[in-house]
Short mmCIF file of C-alpha atoms in Angstrom, two decimals:
data_model
loop_
_atom_site.label_atom_id
_atom_site.label_comp_id
_atom_site.label_asym_id
_atom_site.label_seq_id
_atom_site.Cartn_x
_atom_site.Cartn_y
_atom_site.Cartn_z
CA UNK A 94 2.35 -18.66 -3.49
CA UNK A 95 1.48 -15.15 -2.42
CA UNK A 96 -0.14 -14.52 0.93
CA UNK A 97 -0.69 -11.82 3.39
CA UNK A 98 -1.05 -12.46 7.24
CA UNK A 99 -2.18 -9.74 9.56
CA UNK A 100 -2.68 -9.61 13.16
CA UNK A 101 -6.17 -10.64 14.45
CA UNK A 102 -8.46 -8.24 15.98
CA UNK A 103 -10.38 -6.69 17.45
CA UNK A 104 -7.92 -4.13 18.68
CA UNK A 105 -9.23 -1.72 21.36
CA UNK A 106 -7.30 1.36 22.33
CA UNK A 107 -7.87 4.54 24.23
CA UNK A 108 -7.69 7.91 22.41
CA UNK A 109 -4.04 9.08 21.88
CA UNK A 110 -2.70 5.53 22.25
CA UNK A 111 0.09 4.25 19.97
CA UNK A 112 -1.23 1.82 17.20
CA UNK A 113 0.55 -0.89 15.49
CA UNK A 114 -1.13 -3.46 13.24
CA UNK A 115 1.18 -6.10 12.06
CA UNK A 116 1.32 -7.39 8.49
CA UNK A 117 3.77 -9.87 7.00
CA UNK A 118 3.67 -11.21 3.48
CA UNK A 119 4.87 -13.95 1.24
CA UNK A 120 5.56 -13.16 -2.41
CA UNK A 121 7.93 -13.83 -5.28
CA UNK A 122 9.40 -11.00 -7.14
CA UNK A 123 8.82 -7.38 -6.06
CA UNK A 124 5.16 -6.84 -4.92
CA UNK A 125 3.61 -3.50 -4.11
CA UNK A 126 1.97 -3.31 -0.75
CA UNK A 127 -1.10 -1.43 0.51
CA UNK A 128 -3.09 -0.56 3.55
CA UNK A 129 -6.86 -0.03 2.94
CA UNK A 130 -9.34 1.24 5.59
CA UNK A 131 -12.97 0.55 5.78
CA UNK A 132 -14.99 2.99 7.94
CA UNK A 133 -18.31 1.75 9.28
CA UNK A 134 -20.96 1.49 6.68
CA UNK A 135 -18.64 2.17 3.81
CA UNK A 136 -16.56 0.50 1.14
CA UNK A 137 -12.78 0.24 1.38
CA UNK A 138 -10.47 3.09 0.48
CA UNK A 139 -6.69 3.26 0.10
CA UNK A 140 -4.95 4.55 3.18
CA UNK A 141 -1.36 4.27 1.97
CA UNK A 142 1.01 2.29 -0.25
CA UNK A 143 4.66 1.40 -0.98
CA UNK A 144 6.10 0.16 -4.09
CA UNK A 145 9.56 -0.99 -3.32
CA UNK A 146 11.79 -1.93 -0.45
CA UNK A 147 12.38 0.68 2.24
CA UNK A 148 9.65 2.91 0.89
CA UNK A 149 7.53 4.55 3.50
CA UNK A 150 3.89 5.19 2.86
CA UNK A 151 2.05 7.67 4.91
CA UNK A 152 -1.36 9.32 5.10
CA UNK A 153 -3.60 10.79 7.84
CA UNK A 154 -0.84 10.21 10.51
CA UNK A 155 -0.60 6.66 9.60
CA UNK A 156 2.82 5.10 8.30
CA UNK A 157 4.02 1.78 7.12
CA UNK A 158 7.51 0.93 5.78
CA UNK A 159 8.09 -1.83 3.20
CA UNK A 160 10.80 -4.14 4.89
CA UNK A 161 11.91 -6.79 2.37
CA UNK A 162 14.31 -8.41 4.87
CA UNK A 163 11.51 -9.17 7.27
CA UNK A 164 8.71 -9.33 4.72
CA UNK A 165 6.55 -6.83 6.73
CA UNK A 166 4.56 -3.79 6.30
CA UNK A 167 3.35 -2.86 9.78
CA UNK A 168 0.92 -0.08 10.03
CA UNK A 169 1.60 2.62 12.93
CA UNK A 170 0.08 5.60 14.15
CA UNK A 171 1.44 7.68 17.19
CA UNK A 172 -1.77 8.99 18.53
CA UNK A 173 -5.10 7.44 17.51
CA UNK A 174 -8.44 9.22 17.48
CA UNK A 175 -11.98 7.88 17.88
CA UNK A 176 -12.46 8.70 14.22
CA UNK A 177 -9.81 5.95 13.34
CA UNK A 178 -12.28 3.26 14.39
CA UNK A 179 -12.42 1.09 11.29
CA UNK A 180 -11.29 -2.13 9.75
CA UNK A 181 -7.78 -2.11 8.35
CA UNK A 182 -6.73 -4.41 5.45
CA UNK A 183 -3.22 -5.15 4.35
CA UNK A 184 -2.87 -6.21 0.64
CA UNK A 185 -0.18 -6.98 -1.86
CA UNK A 186 -0.20 -6.64 -5.65
CA UNK A 187 2.16 -9.28 -6.90
CA UNK A 188 2.16 -8.05 -10.46
CA UNK A 189 3.94 -4.81 -10.45
CA UNK A 190 5.45 -4.96 -13.81
CA UNK A 191 2.86 -6.73 -15.81
CA UNK A 192 0.62 -5.20 -18.50
CA UNK A 193 -2.17 -4.84 -16.06
CA UNK A 194 -4.63 -7.28 -17.21
CA UNK A 195 -4.68 -9.26 -13.96
CA UNK A 196 -4.69 -6.87 -11.13
CA UNK A 197 -5.91 -9.20 -8.34
CA UNK A 198 -4.73 -8.09 -5.00
CA UNK A 199 -3.94 -10.56 -2.30
CA UNK A 200 -5.84 -9.53 0.84
CA UNK A 201 -5.18 -10.12 4.57
CA UNK A 202 -8.24 -10.88 6.68
CA UNK A 203 -8.65 -7.33 8.21
CA UNK A 204 -8.11 -6.10 11.63
CA UNK A 205 -10.85 -4.22 13.46
CA UNK A 206 -9.84 -1.25 15.51
CA UNK A 207 -12.02 0.43 18.21
CA UNK A 208 -10.77 3.56 19.79
CA UNK A 209 -12.57 4.65 22.94
CA UNK A 210 -12.66 8.41 24.12
CA UNK B 195 -13.34 12.00 -8.04
CA UNK B 196 -13.56 8.51 -9.12
CA UNK B 197 -16.98 7.08 -8.24
CA UNK B 198 -18.09 3.50 -7.95
CA UNK B 199 -21.70 3.11 -7.28
CA UNK B 200 -23.71 0.00 -6.43
CA UNK B 201 -27.49 -0.25 -7.02
CA UNK B 202 -28.55 -1.01 -3.55
CA UNK B 203 -27.10 -0.55 -0.07
CA UNK B 204 -29.36 -3.10 1.43
CA UNK B 205 -31.29 -5.93 -0.26
CA UNK B 206 -33.54 -8.75 1.21
CA UNK B 207 -34.33 -11.74 -1.17
CA UNK B 208 -36.03 -14.99 -0.71
CA UNK B 209 -34.31 -18.33 -1.17
CA UNK B 210 -34.41 -19.45 -4.84
CA UNK B 211 -34.87 -15.91 -6.33
CA UNK B 212 -32.65 -14.56 -8.96
CA UNK B 213 -30.69 -11.60 -7.69
CA UNK B 214 -28.94 -8.86 -9.65
CA UNK B 215 -26.33 -6.64 -8.14
CA UNK B 216 -25.25 -3.68 -10.30
CA UNK B 217 -21.98 -1.81 -10.16
CA UNK B 218 -21.19 1.26 -12.21
CA UNK B 219 -17.92 3.16 -12.34
CA UNK B 220 -17.40 6.57 -14.06
CA UNK B 221 -13.59 6.64 -14.67
CA UNK B 222 -13.28 4.43 -17.63
CA UNK B 223 -11.44 1.77 -15.77
CA UNK B 224 -10.97 -1.49 -17.58
CA UNK B 225 -10.73 -3.80 -14.64
CA UNK B 226 -13.74 -4.46 -12.37
CA UNK B 227 -14.14 -6.87 -9.42
CA UNK B 228 -16.80 -8.42 -7.31
CA UNK B 229 -15.92 -9.46 -3.66
CA UNK B 230 -17.85 -10.73 -0.87
CA UNK B 231 -16.91 -9.77 2.76
CA UNK B 232 -17.71 -11.92 5.65
CA UNK B 233 -16.60 -11.68 9.43
CA UNK B 234 -13.42 -13.57 9.91
CA UNK B 235 -12.85 -14.28 6.20
CA UNK B 236 -11.94 -10.98 4.90
CA UNK B 237 -12.40 -10.12 1.33
CA UNK B 238 -12.87 -12.92 -1.17
CA UNK B 239 -12.95 -12.52 -4.91
CA UNK B 240 -15.92 -13.94 -6.77
CA UNK B 241 -15.20 -12.74 -10.26
CA UNK B 242 -13.29 -10.10 -12.19
CA UNK B 243 -13.45 -8.66 -15.61
CA UNK B 244 -10.67 -6.93 -17.56
CA UNK B 245 -12.61 -5.87 -20.50
CA UNK B 246 -16.13 -5.82 -21.98
CA UNK B 247 -17.56 -9.21 -22.26
CA UNK B 248 -14.45 -10.76 -20.64
CA UNK B 249 -14.65 -12.30 -17.24
CA UNK B 250 -12.44 -14.57 -15.09
CA UNK B 251 -13.37 -16.65 -12.11
CA UNK B 252 -11.99 -15.60 -8.68
CA UNK B 253 -11.60 -17.75 -5.62
CA UNK B 254 -15.30 -18.43 -4.86
CA UNK B 255 -17.39 -18.27 -8.11
CA UNK B 256 -19.81 -21.08 -7.23
CA UNK B 257 -23.38 -19.93 -7.31
CA UNK B 258 -22.53 -16.66 -9.06
CA UNK B 259 -22.24 -15.46 -12.55
CA UNK B 260 -21.43 -12.03 -14.02
CA UNK B 261 -22.10 -9.84 -16.89
CA UNK B 262 -20.12 -7.00 -18.49
CA UNK B 263 -21.92 -5.63 -21.56
CA UNK B 264 -20.51 -2.05 -21.13
CA UNK B 265 -17.28 -0.88 -19.94
CA UNK B 266 -18.65 1.04 -17.02
CA UNK B 267 -21.06 -1.64 -15.67
CA UNK B 268 -20.36 -5.02 -14.09
CA UNK B 269 -23.27 -7.06 -12.84
CA UNK B 270 -23.17 -9.93 -10.28
CA UNK B 271 -25.98 -12.47 -10.68
CA UNK B 272 -27.06 -14.97 -8.09
CA UNK B 273 -29.05 -17.38 -10.30
CA UNK B 274 -30.91 -19.01 -7.26
CA UNK B 275 -30.02 -17.25 -3.99
CA UNK B 276 -29.38 -19.28 -0.99
CA UNK B 277 -29.02 -18.42 2.70
CA UNK B 278 -25.31 -19.02 2.56
CA UNK B 279 -24.98 -16.11 0.13
CA UNK B 280 -26.13 -13.64 2.79
CA UNK B 281 -23.17 -11.26 2.84
CA UNK B 282 -21.70 -7.93 2.12
CA UNK B 283 -20.88 -7.52 -1.59
CA UNK B 284 -18.33 -5.13 -2.70
CA UNK B 285 -17.48 -3.89 -6.21
CA UNK B 286 -14.13 -2.39 -7.17
CA UNK B 287 -12.47 -0.99 -10.25
CA UNK B 288 -8.88 -0.24 -11.27
CA UNK B 289 -7.36 1.14 -14.42
CA UNK B 290 -5.31 -1.04 -16.89
CA UNK B 291 -1.69 -0.41 -17.46
CA UNK B 292 1.80 -0.42 -15.84
CA UNK B 293 2.28 1.41 -12.64
CA UNK B 294 0.77 0.97 -9.27
CA UNK B 295 -2.80 1.92 -8.86
CA UNK B 296 -5.39 1.70 -6.03
CA UNK B 297 -8.64 -0.23 -6.34
CA UNK B 298 -11.59 2.02 -5.92
CA UNK B 299 -14.54 0.54 -4.07
CA UNK B 300 -18.24 1.11 -4.02
CA UNK B 301 -20.13 1.36 -0.67
CA UNK B 302 -21.24 -2.18 -0.72
CA UNK B 303 -24.52 -4.07 -0.88
CA UNK B 304 -25.58 -5.92 2.28
CA UNK B 305 -27.64 -8.84 0.95
CA UNK B 306 -29.82 -10.98 3.20
CA UNK B 307 -31.37 -14.19 1.74
CA UNK B 308 -34.26 -15.51 3.85
#
């Protein structure tokens, strides 16, 4: 079946450190992949996405590349800020080509990031 | 801007009470979802709906029901609240159709059942 595994947190970094949050997936077919972010006290919001192999999603200095050969979609940022402190969720949509009636995402468990000044 | 609103940010209810959580979206999305979020368990899907009056069970529907009488509104009902339903509840919506879309989330309702 479809599944998403992401690294456990919490992750604690100093400001300007390099960030990697690992995400690997299991899926049949050609899923789309997402990273969502949840800032304290808020709902989730889309951070970036990739829809096919070798696509790179990017936003707010974050990047992730869809690697079909390693079934991975690791999130990276070169220099984190205190304002990046949040919970990050990796997710996949296994139904890229359907009619859209069943858009259930498969979610990772989330990784909490704390960035200290 | 897409907006998903939830009726309450914080709610405290007693065991056995009937609880209604309301979600409204203003972008004419067909699909709507209710999740609960618990530490260490991530997001778990309770119910979703892909049209008015249509609903499907998610991964953890026990103890919950839903109602979708209008396209923009999706309600989650706890028929008889229990302490193990203390959680953060998140509503989301997404349009129908081919292509890759994002789910839009509300701010969440933190429910405490005492």
